[in-house]
Protein backbone atom coordinates (compact mmCIF):
# COMPACT_ATOMS: atom_id res chain seq x y z
CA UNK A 1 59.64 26.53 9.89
CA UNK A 2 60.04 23.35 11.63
CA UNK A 3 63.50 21.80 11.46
CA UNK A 4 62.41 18.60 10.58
CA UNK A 5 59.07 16.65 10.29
CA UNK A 6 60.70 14.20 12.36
CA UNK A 7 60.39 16.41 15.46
CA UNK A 8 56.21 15.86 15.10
CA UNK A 9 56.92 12.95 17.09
CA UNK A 10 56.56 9.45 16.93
CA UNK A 11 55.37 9.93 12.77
CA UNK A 12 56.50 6.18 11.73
CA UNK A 13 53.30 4.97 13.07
CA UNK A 14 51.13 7.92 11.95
CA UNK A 15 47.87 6.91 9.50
CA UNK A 16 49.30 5.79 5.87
CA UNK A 17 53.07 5.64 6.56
CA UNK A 18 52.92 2.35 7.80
CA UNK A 19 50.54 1.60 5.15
CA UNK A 20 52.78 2.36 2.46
CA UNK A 21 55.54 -0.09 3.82
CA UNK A 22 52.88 -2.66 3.99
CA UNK A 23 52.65 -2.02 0.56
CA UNK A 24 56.47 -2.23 -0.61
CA UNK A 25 56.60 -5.19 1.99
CA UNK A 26 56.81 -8.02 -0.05
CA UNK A 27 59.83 -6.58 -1.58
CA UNK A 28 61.42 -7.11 2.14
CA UNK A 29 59.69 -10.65 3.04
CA UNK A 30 60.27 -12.19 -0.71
CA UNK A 31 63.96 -11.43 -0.57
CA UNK A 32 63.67 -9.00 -3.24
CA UNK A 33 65.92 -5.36 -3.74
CA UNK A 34 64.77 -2.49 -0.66
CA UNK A 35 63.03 0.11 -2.60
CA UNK A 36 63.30 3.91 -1.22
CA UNK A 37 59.64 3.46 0.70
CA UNK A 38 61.14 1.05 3.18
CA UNK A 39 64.32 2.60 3.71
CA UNK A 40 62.67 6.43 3.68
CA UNK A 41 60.45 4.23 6.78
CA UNK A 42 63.79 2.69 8.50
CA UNK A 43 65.33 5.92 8.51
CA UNK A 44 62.07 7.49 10.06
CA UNK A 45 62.06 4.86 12.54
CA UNK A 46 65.80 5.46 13.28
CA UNK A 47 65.35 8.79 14.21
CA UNK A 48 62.21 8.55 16.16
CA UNK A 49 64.28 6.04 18.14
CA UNK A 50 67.15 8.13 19.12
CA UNK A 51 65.14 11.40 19.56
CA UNK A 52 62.96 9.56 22.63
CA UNK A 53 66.44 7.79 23.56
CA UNK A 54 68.50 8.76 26.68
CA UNK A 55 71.05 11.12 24.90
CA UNK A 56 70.15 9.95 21.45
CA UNK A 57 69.38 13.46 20.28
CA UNK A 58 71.90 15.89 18.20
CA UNK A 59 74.27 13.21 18.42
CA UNK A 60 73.01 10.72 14.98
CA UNK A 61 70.86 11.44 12.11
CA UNK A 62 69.50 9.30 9.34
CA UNK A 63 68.70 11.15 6.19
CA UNK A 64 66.03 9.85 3.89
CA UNK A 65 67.13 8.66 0.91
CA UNK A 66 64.87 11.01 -1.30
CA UNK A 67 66.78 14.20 0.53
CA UNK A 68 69.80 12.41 -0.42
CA UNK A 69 68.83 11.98 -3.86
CA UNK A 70 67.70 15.76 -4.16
CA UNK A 71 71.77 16.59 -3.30
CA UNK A 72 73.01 14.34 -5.51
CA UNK A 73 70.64 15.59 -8.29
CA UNK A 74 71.03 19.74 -7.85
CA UNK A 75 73.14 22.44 -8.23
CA UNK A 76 74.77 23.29 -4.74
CA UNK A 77 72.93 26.97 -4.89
CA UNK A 78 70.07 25.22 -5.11
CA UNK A 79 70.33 22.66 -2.48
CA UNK A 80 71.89 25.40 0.07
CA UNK A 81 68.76 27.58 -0.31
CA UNK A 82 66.25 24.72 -0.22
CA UNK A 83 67.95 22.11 2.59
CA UNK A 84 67.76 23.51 6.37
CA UNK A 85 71.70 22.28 6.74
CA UNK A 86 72.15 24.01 9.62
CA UNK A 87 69.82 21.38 11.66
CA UNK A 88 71.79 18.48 9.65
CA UNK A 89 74.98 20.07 10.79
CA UNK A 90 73.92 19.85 14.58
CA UNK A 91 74.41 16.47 14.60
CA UNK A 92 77.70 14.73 15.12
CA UNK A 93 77.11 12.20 12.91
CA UNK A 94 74.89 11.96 9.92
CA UNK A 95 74.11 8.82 8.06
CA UNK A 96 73.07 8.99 4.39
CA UNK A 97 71.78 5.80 2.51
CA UNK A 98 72.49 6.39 -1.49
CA UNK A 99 72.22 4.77 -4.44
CA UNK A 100 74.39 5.17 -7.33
CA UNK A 101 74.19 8.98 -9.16
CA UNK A 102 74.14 6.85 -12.63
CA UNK A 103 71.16 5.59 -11.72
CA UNK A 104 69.67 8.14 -12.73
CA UNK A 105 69.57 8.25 -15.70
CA UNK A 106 67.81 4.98 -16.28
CA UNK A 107 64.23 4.76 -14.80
CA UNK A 108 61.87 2.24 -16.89
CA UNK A 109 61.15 -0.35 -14.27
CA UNK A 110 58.62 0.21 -12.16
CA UNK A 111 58.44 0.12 -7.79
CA UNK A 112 56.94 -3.48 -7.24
CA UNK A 113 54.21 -3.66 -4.81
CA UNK A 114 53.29 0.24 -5.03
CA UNK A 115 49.98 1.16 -5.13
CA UNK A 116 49.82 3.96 -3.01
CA UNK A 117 51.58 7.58 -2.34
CA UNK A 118 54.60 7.79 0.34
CA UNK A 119 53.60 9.63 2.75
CA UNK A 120 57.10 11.51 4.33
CA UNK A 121 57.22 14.47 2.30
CA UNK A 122 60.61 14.46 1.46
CA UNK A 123 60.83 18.24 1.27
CA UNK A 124 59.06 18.96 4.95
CA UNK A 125 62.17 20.59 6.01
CA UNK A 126 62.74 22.59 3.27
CA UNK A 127 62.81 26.35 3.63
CA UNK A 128 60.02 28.03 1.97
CA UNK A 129 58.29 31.59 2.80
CA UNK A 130 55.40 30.72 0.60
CA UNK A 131 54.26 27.25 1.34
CA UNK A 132 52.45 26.61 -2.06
CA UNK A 133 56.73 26.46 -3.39
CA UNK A 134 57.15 23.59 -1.38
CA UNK A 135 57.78 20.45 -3.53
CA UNK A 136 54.67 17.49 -1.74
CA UNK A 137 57.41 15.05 -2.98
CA UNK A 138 57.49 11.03 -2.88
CA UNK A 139 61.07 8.62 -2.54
CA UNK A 140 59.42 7.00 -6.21
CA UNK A 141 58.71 10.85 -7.90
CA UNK A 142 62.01 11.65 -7.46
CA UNK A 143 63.68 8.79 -8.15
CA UNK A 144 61.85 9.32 -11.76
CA UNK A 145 63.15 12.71 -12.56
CA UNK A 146 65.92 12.13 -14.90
CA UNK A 147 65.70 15.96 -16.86
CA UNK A 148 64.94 18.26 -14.30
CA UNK A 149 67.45 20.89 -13.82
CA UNK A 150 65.81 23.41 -11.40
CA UNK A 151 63.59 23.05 -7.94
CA UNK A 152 60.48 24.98 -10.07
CA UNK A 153 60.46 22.41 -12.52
CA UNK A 154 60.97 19.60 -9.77
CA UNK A 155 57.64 21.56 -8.03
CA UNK A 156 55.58 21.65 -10.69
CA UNK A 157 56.63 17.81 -12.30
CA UNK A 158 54.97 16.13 -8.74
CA UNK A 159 52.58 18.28 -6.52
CA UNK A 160 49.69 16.60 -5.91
CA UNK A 161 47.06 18.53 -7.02
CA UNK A 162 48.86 18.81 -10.73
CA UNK A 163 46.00 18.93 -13.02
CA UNK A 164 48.05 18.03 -16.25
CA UNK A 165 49.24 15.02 -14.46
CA UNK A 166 46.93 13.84 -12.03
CA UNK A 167 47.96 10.10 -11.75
CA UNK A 168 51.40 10.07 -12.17
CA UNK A 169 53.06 6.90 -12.24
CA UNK A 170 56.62 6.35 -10.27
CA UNK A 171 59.50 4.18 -11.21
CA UNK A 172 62.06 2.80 -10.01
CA UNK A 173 65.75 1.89 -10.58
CA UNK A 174 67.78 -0.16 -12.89
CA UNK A 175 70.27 -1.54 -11.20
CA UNK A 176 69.79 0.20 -8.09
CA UNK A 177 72.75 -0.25 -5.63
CA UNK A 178 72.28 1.64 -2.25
CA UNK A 179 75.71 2.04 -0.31
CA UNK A 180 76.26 4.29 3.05
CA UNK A 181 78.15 7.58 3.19
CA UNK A 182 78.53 9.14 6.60
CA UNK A 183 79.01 12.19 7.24
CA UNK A 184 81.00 13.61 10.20
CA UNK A 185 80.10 17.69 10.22
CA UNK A 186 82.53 17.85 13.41
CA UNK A 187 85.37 15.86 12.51
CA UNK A 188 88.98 16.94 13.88
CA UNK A 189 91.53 17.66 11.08
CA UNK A 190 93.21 15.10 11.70
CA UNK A 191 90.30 12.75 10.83
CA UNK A 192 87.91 11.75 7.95
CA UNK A 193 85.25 13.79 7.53
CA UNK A 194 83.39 11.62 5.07
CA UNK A 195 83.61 7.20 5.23
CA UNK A 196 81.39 5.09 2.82
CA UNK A 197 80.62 1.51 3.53
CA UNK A 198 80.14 -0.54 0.17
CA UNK A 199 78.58 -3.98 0.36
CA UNK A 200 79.68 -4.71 -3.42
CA UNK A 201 83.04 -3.10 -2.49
CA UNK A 202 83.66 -0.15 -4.56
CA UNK A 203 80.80 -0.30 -6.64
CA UNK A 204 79.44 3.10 -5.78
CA UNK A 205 82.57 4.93 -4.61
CA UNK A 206 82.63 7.66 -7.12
CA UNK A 207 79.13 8.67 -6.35
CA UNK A 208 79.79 8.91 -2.78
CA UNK A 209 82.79 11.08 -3.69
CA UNK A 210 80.83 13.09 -5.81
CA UNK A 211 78.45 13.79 -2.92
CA UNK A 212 80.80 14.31 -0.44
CA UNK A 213 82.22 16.81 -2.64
CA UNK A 214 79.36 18.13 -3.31
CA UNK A 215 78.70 18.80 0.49
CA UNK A 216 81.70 20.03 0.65
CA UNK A 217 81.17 22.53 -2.12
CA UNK A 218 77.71 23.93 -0.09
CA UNK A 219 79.74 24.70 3.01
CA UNK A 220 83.54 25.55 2.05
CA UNK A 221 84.25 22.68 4.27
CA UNK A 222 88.18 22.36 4.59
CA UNK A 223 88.48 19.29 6.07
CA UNK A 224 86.10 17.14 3.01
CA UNK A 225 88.42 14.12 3.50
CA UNK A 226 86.81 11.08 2.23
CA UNK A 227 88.03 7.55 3.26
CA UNK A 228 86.29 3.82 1.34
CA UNK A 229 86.14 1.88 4.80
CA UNK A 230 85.62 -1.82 4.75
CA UNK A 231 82.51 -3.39 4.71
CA UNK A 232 80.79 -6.65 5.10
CA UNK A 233 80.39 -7.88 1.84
CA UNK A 234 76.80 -9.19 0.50
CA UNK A 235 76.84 -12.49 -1.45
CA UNK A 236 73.90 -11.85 -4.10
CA UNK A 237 72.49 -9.10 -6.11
CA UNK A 238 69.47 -8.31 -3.77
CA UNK A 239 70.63 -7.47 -0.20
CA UNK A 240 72.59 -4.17 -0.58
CA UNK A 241 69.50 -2.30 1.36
CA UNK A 242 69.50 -5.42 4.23
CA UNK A 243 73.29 -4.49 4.91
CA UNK A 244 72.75 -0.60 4.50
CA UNK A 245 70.51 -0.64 7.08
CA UNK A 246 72.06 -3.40 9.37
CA UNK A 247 75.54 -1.30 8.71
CA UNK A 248 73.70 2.24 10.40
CA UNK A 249 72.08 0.61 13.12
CA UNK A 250 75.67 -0.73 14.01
CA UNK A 251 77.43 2.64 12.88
CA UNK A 252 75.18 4.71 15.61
CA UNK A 253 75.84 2.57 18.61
CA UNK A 254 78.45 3.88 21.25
CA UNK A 255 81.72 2.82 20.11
CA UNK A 256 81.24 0.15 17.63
CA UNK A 257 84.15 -1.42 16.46
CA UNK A 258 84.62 -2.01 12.72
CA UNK A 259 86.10 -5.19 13.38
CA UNK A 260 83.25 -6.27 15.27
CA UNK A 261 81.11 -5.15 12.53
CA UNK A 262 82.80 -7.24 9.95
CA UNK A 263 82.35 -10.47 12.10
CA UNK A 264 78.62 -9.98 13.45
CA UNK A 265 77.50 -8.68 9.66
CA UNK A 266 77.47 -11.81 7.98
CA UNK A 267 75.29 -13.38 5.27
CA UNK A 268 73.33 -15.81 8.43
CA UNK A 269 73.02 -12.48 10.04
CA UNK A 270 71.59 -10.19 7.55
CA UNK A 271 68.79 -13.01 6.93
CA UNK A 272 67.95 -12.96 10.05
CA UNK A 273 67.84 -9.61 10.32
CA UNK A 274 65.78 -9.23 7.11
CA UNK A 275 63.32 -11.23 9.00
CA UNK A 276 63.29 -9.44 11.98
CA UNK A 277 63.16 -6.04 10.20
CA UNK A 278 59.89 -7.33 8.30
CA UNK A 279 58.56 -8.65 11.72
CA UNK A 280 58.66 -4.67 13.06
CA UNK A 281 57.30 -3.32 9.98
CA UNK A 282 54.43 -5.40 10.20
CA UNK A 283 53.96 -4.77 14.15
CA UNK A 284 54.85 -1.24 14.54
CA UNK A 285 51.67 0.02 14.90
CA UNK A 286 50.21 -2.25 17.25
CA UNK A 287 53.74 -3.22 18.98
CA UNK A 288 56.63 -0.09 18.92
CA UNK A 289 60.03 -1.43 18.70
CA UNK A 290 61.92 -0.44 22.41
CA UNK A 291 65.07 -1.63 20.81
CA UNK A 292 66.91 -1.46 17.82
CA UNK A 293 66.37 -4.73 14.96
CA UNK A 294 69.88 -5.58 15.43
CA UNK A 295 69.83 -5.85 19.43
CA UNK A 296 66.50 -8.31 18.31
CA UNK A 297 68.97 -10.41 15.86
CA UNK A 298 71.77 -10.89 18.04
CA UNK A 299 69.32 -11.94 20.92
CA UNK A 300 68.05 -14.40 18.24
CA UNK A 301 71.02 -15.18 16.48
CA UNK A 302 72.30 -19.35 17.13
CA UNK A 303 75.20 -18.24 15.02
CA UNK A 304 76.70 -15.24 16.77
């Protein structure tokens, strides 16, 4: 079993990935909410970065979204037995873009701009002795399963080749808010082994307590403490994603400064960096980022 599928290599430009985000694009370019395809690809991205940076690896990892969503969603015997943790947990820090648990429970409107499967099988890493058990598993499938209570049912609701089901359609959220918990497996004692960064505040606090808990609850961690840090704040109902992902590129530099953050993260900033994010989605195959979107914006930036 392979750790992770990220450790195939350079997989963000790999055939049908990239296609995918072209396809959720216009939900980044037409200032519309981040769905989990582009964030699932940011997150990719991320890590390909740091794994072929100088020191980058073991020290950050960005979870997709639809791994975080399966922890959120199951029983913590479940999610122990089915989540190689012990790879997560090699990492000093780990960054884990979420949307609200209440979600959920509401899932009529549909992904705009999807016409085609995501490709990063959210459930490569999972450990399996039988590989037929392991879920083929999309960021829109499981954002759809509201009832499902165990990983068979999850299995059998989206493999591919389900004959009962062979065009199965994938919604979204209403009200989706993502927010960012991060998760420091090696904290001291002394310090906070679990910070979330809210854009609307503390609009999805209890969820991030609830999965920090939840964490906590897999590993008899003694030192769960969770902290709400301060966050730039978004000024519509559309950019939570934008700052999520502007927030973890910051997060995993050397030393950042939360400060710092507060003052660079602004409103001018995260359109520009909207911009420039859509700008490497649409070039990665043909032109491979050599440095992260935000080093881009504040090279860019008149207003910084």
């Amino acid at each position: 079993m392979t750790n992770s599928f990220y450790e195939r290599g350079p997989l963000v430009a790999e055939i049908g990935s990239l296609q995918v985000c072209h396809d959720s694009f216009a939900t980044l370019d037409d200032f519309q909410p981040v769905d989990t395809t582009i964030m699932d690809f940011f997150c990719a991205h991320l890590n390909s970065f740091y794994d072929n940076a100088e020191n980058g690896q073991n020290r950050v990892y960005f979870m997709p979204p639809d791994h975080v969503q399966l922890i959120q969603r199951y029983s913590p015997s479940l999610i122990k037995d089915h989540i190689n943790f012990d790879f997560i947990q090699s990492h000093q820090i780990v960054f884990m873009p979420m949307i609200s648990s209440s979600s959920f429970s509401s899932c009529s409107s549909s992904f705009s701009n999807l016409s085609s499967y995501n490709t990063f099988s959210s459930c490569d890493d999972l450990s399996s002795n039988n590989t037929s058990d392991v879920p083929f598993s999309t960021s829109q499938s499981i954002s759809s399963l509201s009832n499902l209570n165990t990983i068979e049912h999850f299995n059998n609701s989206i493999l591919l080749n389900n004959s009962e089901n062979p065009n199965p359609v994938f919604h979204g959220f209403n009200n989706l808010h993502w927010s960012l918990l991060i998760w420091k497996p090696h904290a001291r004692s002394s310090g906070f082994m679990f910070s979330h960064y809210d854009s609307a505040g503390n609009r999805n606090k209890e969820s991030a307590k609830n999965l920090a808990h939840k964490i906590s609850m897999i590993y008899k961690l003694r030192n769960g403490r969770f902290i709400n840090c301060k966050a730039p704040l978004q000024r519509n109902n559309y950019d939570c994603g934008i700052y999520v992902m502007a927030i973890m590129e910051y997060l995993s530099r050397p030393r950042p400064g939360i400060a710092e953050m507060i003052n660079i993260i602004t409103p001018q900033f995260i359109s520009l960096y909207r911009k420039c994010t859509a700008d490497m989605i649409q070039t990665y195959n043909t032109n491979p980022p050599h440095e992260l979107v935000m080093e881009t914006v504040l090279k860019r930036s008149d207003t910084i």
